[in-house]
CSV table of C-alpha atoms in Angstrom, one decimal:
chain,number,residue,atom,x,y,z
A,287,UNK,CA,-33.4,-115.0,-28.3
A,288,UNK,CA,-36.8,-116.6,-28.7
A,289,UNK,CA,-37.4,-119.1,-31.6
A,290,UNK,CA,-38.4,-117.2,-34.7
A,291,UNK,CA,-37.0,-113.9,-33.5
A,292,UNK,CA,-33.9,-114.4,-35.6
A,293,UNK,CA,-36.0,-114.0,-38.8
A,294,UNK,CA,-37.5,-110.7,-37.6
A,295,UNK,CA,-34.3,-109.3,-36.1
A,296,UNK,CA,-31.3,-110.8,-37.9
A,297,UNK,CA,-28.0,-110.4,-36.1
A,298,UNK,CA,-25.7,-107.8,-37.6
A,299,UNK,CA,-22.7,-109.5,-36.2
A,300,UNK,CA,-23.5,-113.2,-35.7
A,301,UNK,CA,-21.5,-114.7,-32.7
A,302,UNK,CA,-21.0,-118.4,-32.2
A,303,UNK,CA,-21.4,-119.9,-28.8
A,304,UNK,CA,-18.1,-119.6,-26.9
A,305,UNK,CA,-16.7,-121.3,-23.9
A,306,UNK,CA,-16.6,-119.1,-20.8
A,307,UNK,CA,-14.9,-119.6,-17.6
A,308,UNK,CA,-16.9,-121.2,-14.8
A,309,UNK,CA,-16.5,-118.1,-12.7
A,310,UNK,CA,-18.0,-115.8,-15.4
A,311,UNK,CA,-19.9,-113.0,-13.7
A,312,UNK,CA,-22.0,-110.8,-16.0
A,313,UNK,CA,-22.2,-108.0,-13.4
A,314,UNK,CA,-18.4,-107.3,-13.5
A,315,UNK,CA,-16.6,-105.6,-16.3
A,316,UNK,CA,-15.7,-108.0,-19.1
A,317,UNK,CA,-12.1,-109.3,-19.3
A,318,UNK,CA,-12.2,-110.8,-22.8
A,319,UNK,CA,-14.0,-110.1,-26.0
A,320,UNK,CA,-16.1,-113.3,-25.5
A,321,UNK,CA,-17.2,-112.1,-22.1
A,322,UNK,CA,-18.2,-108.7,-23.5
A,323,UNK,CA,-20.3,-110.2,-26.3
A,324,UNK,CA,-22.0,-112.6,-23.9
A,325,UNK,CA,-22.8,-109.7,-21.6
A,326,UNK,CA,-24.4,-107.8,-24.5
A,327,UNK,CA,-26.5,-110.9,-25.3
A,328,UNK,CA,-27.7,-111.2,-21.7
A,329,UNK,CA,-28.6,-107.5,-21.6
A,330,UNK,CA,-30.5,-107.7,-24.9
A,331,UNK,CA,-32.5,-110.7,-23.7
A,332,UNK,CA,-33.6,-108.7,-20.7
A,333,UNK,CA,-35.0,-105.8,-22.8
A,334,UNK,CA,-38.8,-105.9,-23.3
A,335,UNK,CA,-40.1,-106.6,-26.7
A,336,UNK,CA,-42.3,-103.4,-26.7
A,337,UNK,CA,-41.6,-100.2,-24.9
A,338,UNK,CA,-44.3,-97.6,-24.5
A,339,UNK,CA,-43.4,-94.0,-23.7
A,340,UNK,CA,-45.4,-92.4,-20.8
A,341,UNK,CA,-46.5,-89.1,-22.4
A,342,UNK,CA,-48.7,-86.5,-20.5
A,343,UNK,CA,-51.2,-85.2,-23.1
A,344,UNK,CA,-51.7,-82.0,-20.9
A,345,UNK,CA,-48.1,-81.0,-21.7
A,346,UNK,CA,-48.7,-81.2,-25.4
A,347,UNK,CA,-51.7,-78.9,-25.2
A,348,UNK,CA,-49.5,-76.1,-23.8
A,349,UNK,CA,-48.1,-73.4,-26.0
A,350,UNK,CA,-45.1,-74.8,-27.9
A,351,UNK,CA,-42.1,-72.7,-28.8
A,352,UNK,CA,-40.2,-73.3,-32.0
A,353,UNK,CA,-36.5,-72.1,-32.0
A,354,UNK,CA,-34.9,-71.3,-35.3
A,355,UNK,CA,-31.2,-70.9,-35.5
A,356,UNK,CA,-30.2,-67.8,-37.5
A,357,UNK,CA,-26.5,-68.4,-37.6
A,358,UNK,CA,-24.9,-66.5,-40.5
A,359,UNK,CA,-27.0,-63.4,-40.1
A,360,UNK,CA,-25.2,-60.1,-40.3
A,361,UNK,CA,-25.5,-57.9,-37.2
A,362,UNK,CA,-27.6,-54.8,-37.4
A,363,UNK,CA,-25.9,-51.5,-38.1
A,364,UNK,CA,-25.9,-49.0,-35.3
A,365,UNK,CA,-29.3,-47.5,-34.9
A,366,UNK,CA,-31.1,-50.3,-36.8
A,367,UNK,CA,-31.2,-52.9,-34.1
A,368,UNK,CA,-34.9,-53.5,-32.9
A,369,UNK,CA,-35.7,-53.1,-29.3
A,370,UNK,CA,-36.8,-56.0,-27.2
A,371,UNK,CA,-40.2,-54.4,-26.7
A,372,UNK,CA,-40.7,-54.0,-30.5
A,373,UNK,CA,-39.7,-57.6,-31.1
A,374,UNK,CA,-42.1,-58.9,-28.4
A,375,UNK,CA,-44.9,-56.8,-30.0
A,376,UNK,CA,-44.2,-58.3,-33.4
A,377,UNK,CA,-44.3,-61.8,-32.0
A,378,UNK,CA,-47.6,-61.1,-30.3
A,379,UNK,CA,-49.1,-59.7,-33.5
A,380,UNK,CA,-47.9,-62.6,-35.6
A,381,UNK,CA,-49.2,-65.1,-33.1
A,382,UNK,CA,-52.6,-63.5,-33.1
A,383,UNK,CA,-52.7,-63.6,-36.9
A,384,UNK,CA,-51.8,-67.3,-37.0
A,385,UNK,CA,-54.4,-68.2,-34.4
A,386,UNK,CA,-57.1,-66.2,-36.2
A,387,UNK,CA,-56.1,-67.9,-39.5
A,388,UNK,CA,-56.3,-71.4,-38.1
A,389,UNK,CA,-59.6,-70.7,-36.4
A,390,UNK,CA,-61.3,-69.3,-39.5
A,391,UNK,CA,-59.5,-71.4,-42.2
A,392,UNK,CA,-62.5,-73.6,-43.0
A,393,UNK,CA,-64.8,-70.6,-43.3
A,394,UNK,CA,-62.6,-68.7,-45.7
A,395,UNK,CA,-61.8,-71.9,-47.7
A,396,UNK,CA,-65.5,-72.2,-48.4
A,397,UNK,CA,-65.8,-68.7,-49.8
A,398,UNK,CA,-66.0,-68.4,-53.6
A,399,UNK,CA,-63.1,-66.8,-55.5
A,400,UNK,CA,-63.6,-64.0,-57.9
A,401,UNK,CA,-63.8,-65.1,-61.5
A,402,UNK,CA,-60.5,-63.4,-62.3
A,403,UNK,CA,-58.6,-65.4,-59.7
A,404,UNK,CA,-56.9,-68.5,-61.1
A,405,UNK,CA,-54.4,-70.0,-58.7
A,406,UNK,CA,-51.3,-71.6,-60.4
A,407,UNK,CA,-50.4,-75.2,-59.8
A,408,UNK,CA,-48.0,-75.9,-56.9
A,409,UNK,CA,-45.1,-76.7,-59.2
A,410,UNK,CA,-45.6,-73.6,-61.4
A,411,UNK,CA,-42.8,-71.4,-60.0
A,412,UNK,CA,-43.1,-68.6,-62.7
A,413,UNK,CA,-46.8,-68.6,-62.4
A,414,UNK,CA,-46.8,-68.1,-58.7
A,415,UNK,CA,-44.2,-65.3,-58.9
A,416,UNK,CA,-46.5,-63.5,-61.4
A,417,UNK,CA,-49.6,-64.2,-59.3
A,418,UNK,CA,-48.1,-62.8,-56.1
A,419,UNK,CA,-45.9,-60.0,-57.4
A,420,UNK,CA,-47.7,-59.0,-60.5
A,421,UNK,CA,-46.3,-58.7,-64.0
A,422,UNK,CA,-45.2,-55.1,-63.3
A,423,UNK,CA,-42.7,-56.3,-60.6
A,424,UNK,CA,-42.0,-59.7,-62.2
A,425,UNK,CA,-41.1,-58.1,-65.6
A,426,UNK,CA,-39.6,-55.0,-63.9
A,427,UNK,CA,-41.7,-52.6,-66.1
A,428,UNK,CA,-42.4,-49.0,-65.4
A,429,UNK,CA,-45.0,-47.7,-63.0
A,430,UNK,CA,-48.7,-47.7,-63.8
A,431,UNK,CA,-50.0,-45.1,-66.3
A,432,UNK,CA,-52.7,-42.7,-65.4
A,433,UNK,CA,-55.3,-44.7,-67.3
A,434,UNK,CA,-54.4,-47.8,-65.4
A,435,UNK,CA,-54.8,-46.0,-62.1
A,436,UNK,CA,-58.6,-45.8,-62.7
A,437,UNK,CA,-58.9,-49.5,-61.8
A,438,UNK,CA,-56.9,-52.3,-60.2
A,439,UNK,CA,-55.5,-54.8,-62.7
A,440,UNK,CA,-54.4,-57.6,-60.4
A,441,UNK,CA,-52.6,-59.3,-63.3
A,442,UNK,CA,-50.2,-56.4,-63.4
A,443,UNK,CA,-50.0,-55.5,-59.7
A,444,UNK,CA,-50.4,-59.0,-58.3
A,445,UNK,CA,-53.1,-60.6,-56.2
A,446,UNK,CA,-52.9,-59.8,-52.5
A,447,UNK,CA,-52.8,-62.8,-50.0
A,448,UNK,CA,-56.5,-62.8,-49.4
A,449,UNK,CA,-57.7,-65.3,-46.8
A,450,UNK,CA,-59.9,-66.9,-49.4
A,451,UNK,CA,-56.7,-67.6,-51.4
A,452,UNK,CA,-54.2,-68.7,-48.7
A,453,UNK,CA,-56.8,-70.8,-46.9
A,454,UNK,CA,-57.0,-73.0,-50.1
A,455,UNK,CA,-53.2,-73.6,-50.1
A,456,UNK,CA,-52.1,-76.9,-48.4
A,457,UNK,CA,-48.8,-77.1,-46.6
A,458,UNK,CA,-46.9,-78.4,-49.6
A,459,UNK,CA,-48.1,-75.4,-51.7
A,460,UNK,CA,-47.3,-72.9,-48.9
A,461,UNK,CA,-43.8,-74.3,-48.6
A,462,UNK,CA,-43.3,-74.3,-52.4
A,463,UNK,CA,-44.5,-70.7,-52.9
A,464,UNK,CA,-42.5,-69.5,-49.9
A,465,UNK,CA,-39.4,-71.1,-51.5
A,466,UNK,CA,-40.2,-69.4,-54.9
A,467,UNK,CA,-40.5,-66.0,-53.3
A,468,UNK,CA,-37.4,-66.3,-51.0
A,469,UNK,CA,-35.4,-67.4,-54.0
A,470,UNK,CA,-36.7,-64.3,-55.9
A,471,UNK,CA,-35.8,-62.1,-52.9
A,472,UNK,CA,-32.3,-63.5,-53.0
A,473,UNK,CA,-31.7,-61.7,-56.3
A,474,UNK,CA,-34.2,-58.9,-56.4
A,475,UNK,CA,-35.0,-55.9,-54.2
A,476,UNK,CA,-37.7,-55.9,-51.6
A,477,UNK,CA,-41.2,-54.7,-52.5
A,478,UNK,CA,-44.4,-54.3,-50.5
A,479,UNK,CA,-46.1,-57.0,-52.6
A,480,UNK,CA,-43.3,-59.4,-51.6
A,481,UNK,CA,-43.5,-58.5,-48.0
A,482,UNK,CA,-47.2,-59.1,-47.8
A,483,UNK,CA,-46.9,-62.5,-49.3
A,484,UNK,CA,-43.9,-63.6,-47.2
A,485,UNK,CA,-45.8,-62.6,-44.0
A,486,UNK,CA,-49.0,-64.3,-45.0
A,487,UNK,CA,-47.2,-67.6,-46.0
A,488,UNK,CA,-45.2,-67.6,-42.8
A,489,UNK,CA,-48.4,-67.3,-40.9
A,490,UNK,CA,-49.9,-70.2,-42.8
A,491,UNK,CA,-47.1,-72.6,-41.8
A,492,UNK,CA,-48.3,-75.3,-39.4
A,493,UNK,CA,-46.4,-76.7,-36.4
A,494,UNK,CA,-44.3,-78.8,-36.1
A,495,UNK,CA,-42.3,-77.2,-38.8
A,496,UNK,CA,-40.9,-79.4,-41.5
A,497,UNK,CA,-37.1,-79.3,-42.1
A,498,UNK,CA,-37.7,-77.5,-45.4
A,499,UNK,CA,-39.5,-74.7,-43.5
A,500,UNK,CA,-36.7,-74.4,-41.0
A,501,UNK,CA,-34.2,-74.0,-43.9
A,502,UNK,CA,-36.4,-71.4,-45.7
A,503,UNK,CA,-36.8,-69.3,-42.6
A,504,UNK,CA,-33.0,-69.3,-42.0
A,505,UNK,CA,-32.4,-68.4,-45.6
A,506,UNK,CA,-34.9,-65.5,-45.4
A,507,UNK,CA,-33.4,-64.3,-42.1
A,508,UNK,CA,-29.9,-64.2,-43.7
A,509,UNK,CA,-31.2,-62.3,-46.7
A,510,UNK,CA,-33.0,-59.8,-44.6
A,511,UNK,CA,-29.9,-59.1,-42.6
A,512,UNK,CA,-28.0,-58.5,-45.8
A,513,UNK,CA,-30.6,-56.0,-47.0
A,514,UNK,CA,-30.6,-54.2,-43.6
A,515,UNK,CA,-26.9,-53.6,-43.8
A,516,UNK,CA,-27.4,-51.8,-47.1
A,517,UNK,CA,-29.8,-49.3,-45.5
């Protein structure tokens, strides 16, 4: 080891110099603990100080596939298993939505929000549930009255995942809101408002996925499989 390297790379198991036989050959299997440790030292000394990986940038530009393990999901009941063609079509549609969102994110982010839209803070779980689902679903109240049907009260029915809204959400907020809604879905029934927001938030996730996103997708898949069994 070069002088000064000991300070930067302290030995985890310091080994004193030991006497080796004159016929010591580092190319043959070690016969004693001392020969083994000496062989490790020789191999470490031959390693370069800096190793640079040879990466082909062209390969990184190609379409990347993210595999999510969905272990623990309940199998579909007879007659409810989607066909391969249907699955492929959903993947194609979802991919198109993601690409369009990424392409036009800056444009929609610059659009002004309506005066009645006040986005909650990222850590405001209850605020986001009311914002996305509406007080009617959140408070589990009755359906809208006839007078209320004359106009849309987004406070009661929830704000839809407009592009001008979701484009303003950074990845931390997207992950947090996704966690809030999946947690809600774990105890409540599925609603169209919930479905629209789950789809939109999943489309907003950027690659490579963070471990938190992997966990949330698996959790959502397991919950969906539970709901499918009850149909």
